[in-house]
CSV table of C-alpha atoms in Angstrom, one decimal:
chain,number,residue,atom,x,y,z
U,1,UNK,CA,112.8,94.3,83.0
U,2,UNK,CA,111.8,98.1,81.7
U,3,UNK,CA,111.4,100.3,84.5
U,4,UNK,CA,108.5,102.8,84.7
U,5,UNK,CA,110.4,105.5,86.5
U,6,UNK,CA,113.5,104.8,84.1
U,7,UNK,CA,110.3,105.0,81.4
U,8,UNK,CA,108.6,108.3,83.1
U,9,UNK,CA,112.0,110.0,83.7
U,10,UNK,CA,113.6,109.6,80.2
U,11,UNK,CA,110.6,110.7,78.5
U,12,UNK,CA,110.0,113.7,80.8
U,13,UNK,CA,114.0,114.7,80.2
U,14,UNK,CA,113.4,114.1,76.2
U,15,UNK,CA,110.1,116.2,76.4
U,16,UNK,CA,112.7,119.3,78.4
U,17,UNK,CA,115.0,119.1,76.3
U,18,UNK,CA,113.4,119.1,73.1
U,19,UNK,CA,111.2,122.0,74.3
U,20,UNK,CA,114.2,123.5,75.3
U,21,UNK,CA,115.6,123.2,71.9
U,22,UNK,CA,112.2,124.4,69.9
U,23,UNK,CA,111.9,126.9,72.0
U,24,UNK,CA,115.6,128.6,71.7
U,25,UNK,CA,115.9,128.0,68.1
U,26,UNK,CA,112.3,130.1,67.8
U,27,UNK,CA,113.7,132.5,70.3
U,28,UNK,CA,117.0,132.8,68.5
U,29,UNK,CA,115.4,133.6,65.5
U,30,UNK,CA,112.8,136.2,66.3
U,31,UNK,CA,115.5,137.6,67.9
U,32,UNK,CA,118.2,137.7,65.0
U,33,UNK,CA,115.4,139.3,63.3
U,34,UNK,CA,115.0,142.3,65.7
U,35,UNK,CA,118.1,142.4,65.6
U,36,UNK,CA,119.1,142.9,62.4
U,37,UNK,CA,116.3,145.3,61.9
U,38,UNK,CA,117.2,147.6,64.5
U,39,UNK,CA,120.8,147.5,62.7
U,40,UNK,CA,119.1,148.7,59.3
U,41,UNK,CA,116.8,150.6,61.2
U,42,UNK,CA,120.0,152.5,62.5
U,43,UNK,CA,121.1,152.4,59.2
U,44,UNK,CA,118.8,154.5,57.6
U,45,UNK,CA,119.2,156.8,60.5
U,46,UNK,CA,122.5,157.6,59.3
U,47,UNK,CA,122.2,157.7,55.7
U,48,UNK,CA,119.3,159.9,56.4
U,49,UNK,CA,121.5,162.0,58.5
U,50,UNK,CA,124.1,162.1,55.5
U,51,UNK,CA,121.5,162.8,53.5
U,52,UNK,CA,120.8,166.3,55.4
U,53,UNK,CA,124.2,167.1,55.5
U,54,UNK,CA,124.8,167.4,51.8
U,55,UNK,CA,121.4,168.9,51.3
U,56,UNK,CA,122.7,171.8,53.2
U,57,UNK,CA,126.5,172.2,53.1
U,58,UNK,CA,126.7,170.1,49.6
U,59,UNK,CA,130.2,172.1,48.7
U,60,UNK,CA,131.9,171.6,51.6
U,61,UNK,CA,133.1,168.1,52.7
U,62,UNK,CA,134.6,169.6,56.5
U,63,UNK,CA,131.2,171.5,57.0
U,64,UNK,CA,128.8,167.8,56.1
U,65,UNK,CA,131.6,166.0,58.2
U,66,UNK,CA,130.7,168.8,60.9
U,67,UNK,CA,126.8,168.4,60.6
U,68,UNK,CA,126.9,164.5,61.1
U,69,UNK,CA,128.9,164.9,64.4
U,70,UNK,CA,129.6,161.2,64.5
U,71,UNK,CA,133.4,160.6,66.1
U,72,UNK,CA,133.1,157.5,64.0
U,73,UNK,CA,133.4,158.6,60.8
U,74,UNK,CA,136.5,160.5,62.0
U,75,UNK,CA,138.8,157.4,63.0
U,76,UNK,CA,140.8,155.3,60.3
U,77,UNK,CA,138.4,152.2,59.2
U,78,UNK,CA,136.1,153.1,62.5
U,79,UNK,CA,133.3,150.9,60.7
U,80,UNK,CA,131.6,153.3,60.0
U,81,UNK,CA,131.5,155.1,56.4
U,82,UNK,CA,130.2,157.7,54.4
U,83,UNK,CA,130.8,158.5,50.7
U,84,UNK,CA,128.8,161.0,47.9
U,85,UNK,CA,129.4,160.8,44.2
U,86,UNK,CA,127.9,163.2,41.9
U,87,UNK,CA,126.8,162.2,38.5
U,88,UNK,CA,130.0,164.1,37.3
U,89,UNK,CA,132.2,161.7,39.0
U,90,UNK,CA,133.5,164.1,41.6
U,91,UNK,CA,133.6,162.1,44.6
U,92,UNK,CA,133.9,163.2,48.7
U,93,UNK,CA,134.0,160.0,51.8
U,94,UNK,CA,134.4,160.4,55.1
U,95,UNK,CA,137.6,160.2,57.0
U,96,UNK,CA,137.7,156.9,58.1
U,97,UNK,CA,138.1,155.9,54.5
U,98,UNK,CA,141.4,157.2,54.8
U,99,UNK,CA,142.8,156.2,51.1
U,100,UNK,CA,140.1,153.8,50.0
U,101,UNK,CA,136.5,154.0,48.4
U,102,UNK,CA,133.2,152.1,49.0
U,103,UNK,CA,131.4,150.7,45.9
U,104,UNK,CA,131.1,153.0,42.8
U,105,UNK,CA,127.5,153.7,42.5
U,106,UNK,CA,125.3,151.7,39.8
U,107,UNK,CA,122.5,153.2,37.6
U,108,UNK,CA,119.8,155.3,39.4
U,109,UNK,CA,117.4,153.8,41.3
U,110,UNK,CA,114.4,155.2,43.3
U,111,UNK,CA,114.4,154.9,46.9
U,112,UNK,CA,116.9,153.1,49.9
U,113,UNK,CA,118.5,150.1,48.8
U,114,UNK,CA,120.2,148.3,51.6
U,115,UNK,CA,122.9,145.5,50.8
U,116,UNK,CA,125.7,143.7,51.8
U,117,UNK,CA,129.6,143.6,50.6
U,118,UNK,CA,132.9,143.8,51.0
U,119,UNK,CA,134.8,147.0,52.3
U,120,UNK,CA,138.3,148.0,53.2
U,121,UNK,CA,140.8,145.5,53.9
U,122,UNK,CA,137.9,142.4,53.1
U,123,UNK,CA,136.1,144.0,55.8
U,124,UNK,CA,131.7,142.9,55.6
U,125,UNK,CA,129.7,145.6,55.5
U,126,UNK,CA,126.1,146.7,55.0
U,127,UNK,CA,125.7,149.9,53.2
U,128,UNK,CA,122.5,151.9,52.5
U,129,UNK,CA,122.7,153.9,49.4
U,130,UNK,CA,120.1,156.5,47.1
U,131,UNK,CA,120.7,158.4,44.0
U,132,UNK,CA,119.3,162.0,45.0
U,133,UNK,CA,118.0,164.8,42.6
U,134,UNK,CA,118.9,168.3,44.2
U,135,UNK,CA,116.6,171.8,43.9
U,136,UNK,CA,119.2,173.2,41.4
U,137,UNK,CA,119.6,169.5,39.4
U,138,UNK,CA,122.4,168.0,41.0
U,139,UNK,CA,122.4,164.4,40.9
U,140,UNK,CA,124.7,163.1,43.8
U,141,UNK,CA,124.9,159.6,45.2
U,142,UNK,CA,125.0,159.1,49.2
U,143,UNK,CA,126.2,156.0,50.6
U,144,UNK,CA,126.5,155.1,54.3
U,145,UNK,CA,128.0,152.2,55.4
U,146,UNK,CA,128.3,150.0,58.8
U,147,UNK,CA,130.7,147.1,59.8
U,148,UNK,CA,128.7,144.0,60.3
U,149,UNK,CA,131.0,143.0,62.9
U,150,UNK,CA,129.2,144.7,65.7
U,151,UNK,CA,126.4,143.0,64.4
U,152,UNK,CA,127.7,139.4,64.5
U,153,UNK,CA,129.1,140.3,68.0
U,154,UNK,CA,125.5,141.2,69.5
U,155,UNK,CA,124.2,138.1,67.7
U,156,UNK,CA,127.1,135.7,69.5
U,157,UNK,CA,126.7,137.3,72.6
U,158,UNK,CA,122.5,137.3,72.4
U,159,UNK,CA,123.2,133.6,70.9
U,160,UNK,CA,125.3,132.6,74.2
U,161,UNK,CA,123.1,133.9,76.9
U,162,UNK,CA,120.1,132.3,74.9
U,163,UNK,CA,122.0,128.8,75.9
U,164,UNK,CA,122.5,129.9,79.0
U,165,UNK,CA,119.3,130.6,80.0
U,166,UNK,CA,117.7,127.3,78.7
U,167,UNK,CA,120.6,125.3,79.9
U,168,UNK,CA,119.1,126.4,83.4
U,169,UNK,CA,115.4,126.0,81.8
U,170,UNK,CA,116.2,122.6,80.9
U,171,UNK,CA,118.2,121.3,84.3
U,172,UNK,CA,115.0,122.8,86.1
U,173,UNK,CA,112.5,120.8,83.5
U,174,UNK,CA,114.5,118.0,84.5
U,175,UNK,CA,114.5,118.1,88.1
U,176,UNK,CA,110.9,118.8,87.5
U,177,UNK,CA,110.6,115.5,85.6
U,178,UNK,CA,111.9,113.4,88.1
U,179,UNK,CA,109.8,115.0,91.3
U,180,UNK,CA,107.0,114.4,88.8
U,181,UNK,CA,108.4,110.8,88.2
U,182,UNK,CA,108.5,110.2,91.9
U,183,UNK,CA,105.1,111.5,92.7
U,184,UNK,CA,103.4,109.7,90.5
U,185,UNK,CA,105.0,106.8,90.8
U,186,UNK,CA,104.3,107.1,94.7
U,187,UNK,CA,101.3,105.4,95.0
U,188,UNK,CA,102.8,101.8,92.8
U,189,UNK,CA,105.6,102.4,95.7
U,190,UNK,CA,103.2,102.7,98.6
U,191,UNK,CA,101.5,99.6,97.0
U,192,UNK,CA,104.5,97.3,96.6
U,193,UNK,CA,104.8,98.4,100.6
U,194,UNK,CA,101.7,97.4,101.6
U,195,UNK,CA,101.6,94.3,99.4
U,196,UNK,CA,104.7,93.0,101.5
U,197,UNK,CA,103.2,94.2,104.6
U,198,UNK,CA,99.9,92.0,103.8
U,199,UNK,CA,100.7,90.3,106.9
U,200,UNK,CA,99.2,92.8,108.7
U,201,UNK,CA,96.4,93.4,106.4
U,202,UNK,CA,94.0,91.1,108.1
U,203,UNK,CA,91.0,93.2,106.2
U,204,UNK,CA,92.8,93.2,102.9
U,205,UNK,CA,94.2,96.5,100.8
U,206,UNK,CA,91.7,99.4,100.7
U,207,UNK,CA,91.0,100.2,97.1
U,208,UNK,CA,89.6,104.0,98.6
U,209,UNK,CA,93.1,105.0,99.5
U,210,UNK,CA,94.6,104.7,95.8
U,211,UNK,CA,94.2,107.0,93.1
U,212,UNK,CA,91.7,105.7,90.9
U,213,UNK,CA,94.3,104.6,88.4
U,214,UNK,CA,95.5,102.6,90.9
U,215,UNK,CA,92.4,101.2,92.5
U,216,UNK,CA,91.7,98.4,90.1
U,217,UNK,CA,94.9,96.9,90.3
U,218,UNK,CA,94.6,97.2,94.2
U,219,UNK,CA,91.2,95.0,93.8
U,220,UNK,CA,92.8,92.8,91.4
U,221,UNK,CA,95.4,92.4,93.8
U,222,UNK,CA,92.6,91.2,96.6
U,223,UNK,CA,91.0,89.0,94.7
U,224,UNK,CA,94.3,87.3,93.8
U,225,UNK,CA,94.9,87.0,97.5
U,226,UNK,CA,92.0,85.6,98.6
U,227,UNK,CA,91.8,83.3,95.7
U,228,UNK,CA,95.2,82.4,96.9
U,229,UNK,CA,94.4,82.0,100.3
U,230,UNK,CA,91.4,80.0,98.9
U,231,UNK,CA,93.8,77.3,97.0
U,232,UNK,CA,95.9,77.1,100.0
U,233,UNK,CA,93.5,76.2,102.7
U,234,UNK,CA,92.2,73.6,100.6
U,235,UNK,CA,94.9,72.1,100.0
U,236,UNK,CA,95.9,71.9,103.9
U,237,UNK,CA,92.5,70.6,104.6
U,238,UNK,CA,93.3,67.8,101.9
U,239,UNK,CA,96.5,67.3,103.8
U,240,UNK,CA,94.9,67.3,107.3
U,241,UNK,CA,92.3,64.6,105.8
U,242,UNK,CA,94.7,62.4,103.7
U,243,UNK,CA,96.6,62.2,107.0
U,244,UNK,CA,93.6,60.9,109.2
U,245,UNK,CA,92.3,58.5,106.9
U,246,UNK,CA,96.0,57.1,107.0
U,247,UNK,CA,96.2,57.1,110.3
U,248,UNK,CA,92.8,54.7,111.0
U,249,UNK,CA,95.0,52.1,109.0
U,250,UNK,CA,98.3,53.0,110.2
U,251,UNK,CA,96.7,52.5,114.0
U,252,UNK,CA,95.0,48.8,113.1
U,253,UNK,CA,98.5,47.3,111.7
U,254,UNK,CA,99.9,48.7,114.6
U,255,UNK,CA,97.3,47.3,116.9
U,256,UNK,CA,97.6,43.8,114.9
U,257,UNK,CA,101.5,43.8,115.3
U,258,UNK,CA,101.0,44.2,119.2
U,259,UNK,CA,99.2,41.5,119.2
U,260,UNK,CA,101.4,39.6,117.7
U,261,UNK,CA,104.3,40.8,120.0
U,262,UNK,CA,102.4,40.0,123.2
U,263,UNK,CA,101.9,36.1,121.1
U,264,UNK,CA,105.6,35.8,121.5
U,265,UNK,CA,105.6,36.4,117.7
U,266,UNK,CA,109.2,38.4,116.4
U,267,UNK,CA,107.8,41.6,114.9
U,268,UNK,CA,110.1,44.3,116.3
U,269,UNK,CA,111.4,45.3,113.3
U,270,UNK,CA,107.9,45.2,111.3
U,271,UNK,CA,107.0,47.5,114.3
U,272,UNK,CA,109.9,49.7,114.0
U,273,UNK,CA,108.9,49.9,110.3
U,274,UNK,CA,105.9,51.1,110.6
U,275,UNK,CA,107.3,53.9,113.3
U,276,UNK,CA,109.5,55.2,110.6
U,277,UNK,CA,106.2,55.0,108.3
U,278,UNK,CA,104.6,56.5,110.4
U,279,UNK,CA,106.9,59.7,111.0
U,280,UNK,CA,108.0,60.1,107.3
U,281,UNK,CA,104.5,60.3,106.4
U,282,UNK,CA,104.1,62.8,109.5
U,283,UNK,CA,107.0,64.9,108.2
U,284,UNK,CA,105.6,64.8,104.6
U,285,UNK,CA,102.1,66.3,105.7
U,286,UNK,CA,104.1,69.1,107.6
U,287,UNK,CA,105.6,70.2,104.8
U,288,UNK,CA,102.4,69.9,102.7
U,289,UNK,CA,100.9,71.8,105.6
U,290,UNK,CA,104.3,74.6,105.4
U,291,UNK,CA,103.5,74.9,101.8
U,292,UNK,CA,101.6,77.5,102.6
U,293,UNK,CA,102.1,79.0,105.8
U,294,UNK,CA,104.1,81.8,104.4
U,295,UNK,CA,103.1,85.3,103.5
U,296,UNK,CA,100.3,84.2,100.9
U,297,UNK,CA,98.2,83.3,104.3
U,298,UNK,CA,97.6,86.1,106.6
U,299,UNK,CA,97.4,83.9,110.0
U,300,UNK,CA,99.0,84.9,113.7
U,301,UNK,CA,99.5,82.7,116.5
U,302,UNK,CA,99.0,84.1,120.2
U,303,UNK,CA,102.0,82.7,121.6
U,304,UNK,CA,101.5,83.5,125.3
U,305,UNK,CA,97.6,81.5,124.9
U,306,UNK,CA,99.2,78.6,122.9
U,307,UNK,CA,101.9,78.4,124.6
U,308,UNK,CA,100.3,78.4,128.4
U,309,UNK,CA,97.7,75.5,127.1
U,310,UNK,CA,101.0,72.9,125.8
U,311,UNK,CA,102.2,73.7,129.1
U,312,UNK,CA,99.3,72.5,131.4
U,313,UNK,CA,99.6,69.4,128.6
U,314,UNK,CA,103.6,68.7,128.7
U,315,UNK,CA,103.3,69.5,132.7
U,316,UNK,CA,101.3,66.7,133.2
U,317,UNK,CA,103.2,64.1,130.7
U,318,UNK,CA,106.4,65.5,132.6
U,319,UNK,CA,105.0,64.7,136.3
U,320,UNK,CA,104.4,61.0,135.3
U,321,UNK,CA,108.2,60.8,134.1
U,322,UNK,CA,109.2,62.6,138.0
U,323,UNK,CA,110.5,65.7,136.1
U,324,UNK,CA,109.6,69.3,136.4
U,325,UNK,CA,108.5,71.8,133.4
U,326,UNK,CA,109.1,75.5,134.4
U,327,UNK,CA,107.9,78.6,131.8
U,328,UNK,CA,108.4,81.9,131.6
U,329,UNK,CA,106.6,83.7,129.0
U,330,UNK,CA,106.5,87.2,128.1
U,331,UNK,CA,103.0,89.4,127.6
U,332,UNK,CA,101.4,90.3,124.5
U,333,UNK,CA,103.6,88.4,122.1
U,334,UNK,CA,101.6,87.9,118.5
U,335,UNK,CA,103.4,85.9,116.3
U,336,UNK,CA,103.7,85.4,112.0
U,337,UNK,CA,102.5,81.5,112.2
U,338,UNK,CA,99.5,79.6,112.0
U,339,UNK,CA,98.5,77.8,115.5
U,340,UNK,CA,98.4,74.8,114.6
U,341,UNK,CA,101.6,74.7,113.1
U,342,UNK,CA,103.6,76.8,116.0
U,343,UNK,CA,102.3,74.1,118.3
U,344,UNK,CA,103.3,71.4,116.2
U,345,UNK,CA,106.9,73.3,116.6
U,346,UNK,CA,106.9,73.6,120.2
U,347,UNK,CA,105.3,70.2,120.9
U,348,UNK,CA,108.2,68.7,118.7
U,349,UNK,CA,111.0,70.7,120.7
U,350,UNK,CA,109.2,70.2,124.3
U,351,UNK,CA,108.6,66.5,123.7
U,352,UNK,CA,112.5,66.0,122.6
U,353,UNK,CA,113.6,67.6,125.9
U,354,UNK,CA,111.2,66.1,128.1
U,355,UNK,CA,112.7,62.7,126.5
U,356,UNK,CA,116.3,63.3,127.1
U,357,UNK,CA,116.0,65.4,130.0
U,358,UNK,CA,117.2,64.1,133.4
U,359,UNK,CA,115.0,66.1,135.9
U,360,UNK,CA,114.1,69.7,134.6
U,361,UNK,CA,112.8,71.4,131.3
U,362,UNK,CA,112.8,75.2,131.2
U,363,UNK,CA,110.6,77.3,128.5
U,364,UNK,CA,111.2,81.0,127.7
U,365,UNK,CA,108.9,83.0,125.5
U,366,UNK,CA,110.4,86.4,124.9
U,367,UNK,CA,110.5,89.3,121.9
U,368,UNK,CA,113.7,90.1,120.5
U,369,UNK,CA,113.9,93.1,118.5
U,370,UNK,CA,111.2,92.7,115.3
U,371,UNK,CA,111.3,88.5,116.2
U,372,UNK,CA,110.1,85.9,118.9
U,373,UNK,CA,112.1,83.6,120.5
U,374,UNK,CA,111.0,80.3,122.1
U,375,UNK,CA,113.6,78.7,124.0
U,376,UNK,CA,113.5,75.6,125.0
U,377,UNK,CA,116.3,74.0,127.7
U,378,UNK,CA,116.9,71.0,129.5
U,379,UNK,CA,119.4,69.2,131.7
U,380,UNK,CA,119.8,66.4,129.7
U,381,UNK,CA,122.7,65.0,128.1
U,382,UNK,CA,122.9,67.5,125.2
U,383,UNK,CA,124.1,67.1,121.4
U,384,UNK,CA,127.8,66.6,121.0
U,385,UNK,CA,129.1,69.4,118.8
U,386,UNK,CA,129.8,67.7,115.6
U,387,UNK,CA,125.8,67.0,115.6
U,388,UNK,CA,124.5,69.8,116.4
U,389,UNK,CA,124.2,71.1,112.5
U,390,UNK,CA,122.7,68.0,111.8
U,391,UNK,CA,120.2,66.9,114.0
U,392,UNK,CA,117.2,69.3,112.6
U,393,UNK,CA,118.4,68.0,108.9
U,394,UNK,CA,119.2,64.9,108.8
U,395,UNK,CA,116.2,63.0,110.5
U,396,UNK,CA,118.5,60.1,111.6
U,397,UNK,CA,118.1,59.1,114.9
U,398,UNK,CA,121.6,60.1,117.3
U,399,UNK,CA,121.3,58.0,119.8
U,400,UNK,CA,118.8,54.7,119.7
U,401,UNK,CA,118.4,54.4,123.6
U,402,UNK,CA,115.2,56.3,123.3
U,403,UNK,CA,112.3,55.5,121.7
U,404,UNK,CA,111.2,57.6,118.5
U,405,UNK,CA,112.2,58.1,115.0
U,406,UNK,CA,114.6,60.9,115.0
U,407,UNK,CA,112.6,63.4,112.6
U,408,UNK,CA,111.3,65.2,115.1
U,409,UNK,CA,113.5,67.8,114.8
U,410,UNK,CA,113.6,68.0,111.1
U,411,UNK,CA,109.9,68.4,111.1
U,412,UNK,CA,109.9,71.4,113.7
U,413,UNK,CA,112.8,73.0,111.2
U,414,UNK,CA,110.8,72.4,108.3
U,415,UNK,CA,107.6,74.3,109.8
U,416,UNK,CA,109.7,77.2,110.9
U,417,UNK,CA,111.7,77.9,107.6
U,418,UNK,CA,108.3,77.5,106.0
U,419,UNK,CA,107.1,80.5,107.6
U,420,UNK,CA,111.1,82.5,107.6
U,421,UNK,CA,111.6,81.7,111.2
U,422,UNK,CA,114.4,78.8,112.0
U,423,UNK,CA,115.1,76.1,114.9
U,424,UNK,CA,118.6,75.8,116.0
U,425,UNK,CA,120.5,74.0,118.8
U,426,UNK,CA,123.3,75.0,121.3
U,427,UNK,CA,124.4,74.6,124.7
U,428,UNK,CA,122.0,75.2,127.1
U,429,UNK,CA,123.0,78.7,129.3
U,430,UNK,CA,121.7,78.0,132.7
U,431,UNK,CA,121.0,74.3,132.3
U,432,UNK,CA,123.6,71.7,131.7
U,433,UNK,CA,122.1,70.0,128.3
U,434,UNK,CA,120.2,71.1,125.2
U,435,UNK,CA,119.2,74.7,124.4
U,436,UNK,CA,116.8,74.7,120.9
U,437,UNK,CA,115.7,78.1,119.9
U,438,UNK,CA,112.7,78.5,117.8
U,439,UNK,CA,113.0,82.1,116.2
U,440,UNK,CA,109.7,83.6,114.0
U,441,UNK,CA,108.7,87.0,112.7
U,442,UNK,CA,106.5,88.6,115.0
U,443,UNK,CA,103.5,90.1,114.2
U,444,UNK,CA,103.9,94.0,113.2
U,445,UNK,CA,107.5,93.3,112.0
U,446,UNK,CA,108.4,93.9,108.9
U,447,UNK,CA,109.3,91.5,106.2
């Protein structure tokens, strides 16, 4: 999978740094140029300066030394050079020539001519030389030369702090690229949150509070939903029918086999039969039902008002059996389950206890952190420990002294891992038989 941030980040840091490269390259070499024109500029400062000197103290190599004035030219291969030829061949340098001479001149020339070669000891140098015509005739030759080392040096250095600088330039463009990677990726981020938090989002996603890149994919994204939504509750209605028109059947064998009983005719295990029918089927249409009770439906459950109308229900079946149904339920719980199908939990869980209970049947409703718990107790016999992690799978009856098909449980975990909520058993706390838990998501948690 190609990530856009991995996508947006990459490019912005290949973008940075290729500025960055452009950019010093082009800097570099305006400013090689510069400097390498202020070098001949100096140049031709000095030969000019020469040039002065032997204009006025032509005959006298200590008095144009004098004139020039640059320490330089008075240290031992300084760098810096000076040397005058006359068209006799008489020929006077400076001292830092000590015992060596620059380039014999070439033929006459008009003007400055700047060039490059190679000095004392192999040393590069850039010399500026003229042929010059005196008032009384003389032609003389003045040459001026300057190490190119100092010149190479500046460049290095000017080279070095050029890198430098757009080493920073390019760790700031990058840090810029991923702030601008994370900004604009915001809004896809915020999305993904709210799409998991549809739960909440009884109205839908508001397309007004993308950008406006965004907001067709955020109405794309409804529509999907609902369409969604659409499939699912037909499909549960087709469930819900399919199971009524088996049950008109379903109910006449039944009422034919009764018969039959009450004739003295052997149909126990037809009648059993059809009670395993009967549940498997019941089971099946649960799950059809749990197909699509998860996030894809946005539907909550008032526990505390479907709660306190099973009780009144249960209550009364309880009375006829002589045993007692107590509640306690906590205010304002809202839970992440559709009501038919957290009844059909609770109903499962209460009739079970009521069954096996002795006397008494205790339900707590309370919030745990971001879930809901409905617990469910009784003083019955309990589980024995080696079922207890089977008896909401399995669907087999434990123990045939009561009536029923044994997937009662199975159903009621079935519903609440459809909707990421579970059903387990345990020992009951403050009653001496069963304790099932029923735990969901409740409504303003988060997924």
């Amino acid at each position: 999978m190609t990530s856009l941030r991995a996508r947006a980040v990459a490019s912005g840091i290949l973008w940075a740094v290729l500025t960055a490269v452009i950019g010093l390259y082009g800097l570099a070499s305006f400013l090689d140029r510069q400097t390498d024109q202020r070098f001949n500029e100096l140049l031709r400062n000095r030969h000019t300066q020469v040039v002065v000197a032997v204009a006025n103290y032509r005959q006298s190599t200590a008095d144009i030394l004098r004139s020039v004035g640059e320490p330089a030219y008075q240290q031992p291969f300084s760098g810096q050079y000076w040397q005058i030829e006359s068209d006799e061949g008489q020929i006077s340098v400076s001292p830092s020539l000590v015992d060596t001479l620059l380039p014999m001149a070439g033929t006459p020339t008009g003007g400055v001519i700047i060039s490059d070669y190679v000095g004392p000891g192999g040393e590069q140098l850039r010399g500026a030389q003229e042929w010059l015509t005196l008032d009384d005739g003389t032609n003389l030759h003045v040459q001026v030369a300057s190490s190119l080392l100092s010149l190479q040096l500046d460049r290095q250095i000017l080279r070095n702090n050029l890198i430098l600088a757009f080493g920073l330039v390019t760790l700031v463009a990058i840090g810029g690229a991923l702030l601008q990677a994370t900004a604009v990726l915001r809004p896809l981020n915020v999305l993904r949150r709210d799409v998991l938090a549809r739960w909440e989002a009884e109205d839908g996603l508001s397309a007004e509070d993308y950008p406006i890149e965004v907001a067709p994919l955020v109405t794309d994204i409804n529509n999907l939903m609902d369409r969604n939504r659409e499939i699912v509750s037909r499909s549960r209605r087709q469930a819900a029918d399919l199971a009524h028109a088996i049950k008109t059947p379903s109910a006449i064998v039944r009422n034919e086999l009764e018969k039959l009983r009450h004739q003295g005719v052997p149909v126990t295990e037809s009648i059993n039969a059809l009670d395993r029918l009967d549940a498997q089927l019941k089971r099946s249409f649960a799950r059809m039902r749990a197909d699509g009770g998860d996030g894809s439906m946005r539907v909550f459950t008032d526990v505390g008002t479907s709660l306190d109308r099973m009780i009144r229900a249960f209550t009364a079946l309880a009375a006829n059996d002589n045993k007692t149904l107590s509640s306690e339920i906590a205010p304002g719980l809202r839970a992440r389950i559709d009501q038919s199908d957290f009844e059909e939990v609770v109903g499962n869980l209460l009739d079970n206890a009521l069954k096996w209970a002795n006397s008494r049947v205790h339900l707590i409703a309370v919030r745990d952190g971001q879930n809901i718990q409905v617990i469910i107790e009784d003083d019955g016999p309990g589980i024995p420990d080696d079922d207890m992690d089977t008896a909401t799978l399995s669907g087999q009856r434990l123990d045939t002294s009561k009536p029923g098909t044994g997937l009662g449980l199975a159903i009621a975990a079935d519903l609440a891992h459809a909707y990421g909520g579970k059903v387990s058993l345990g020992k009951s706390r403050d009653l001496p038989g069963l304790c099932a838990t029923f735990q969901l998501k409740a409504s303003g948690a988060p997924s």
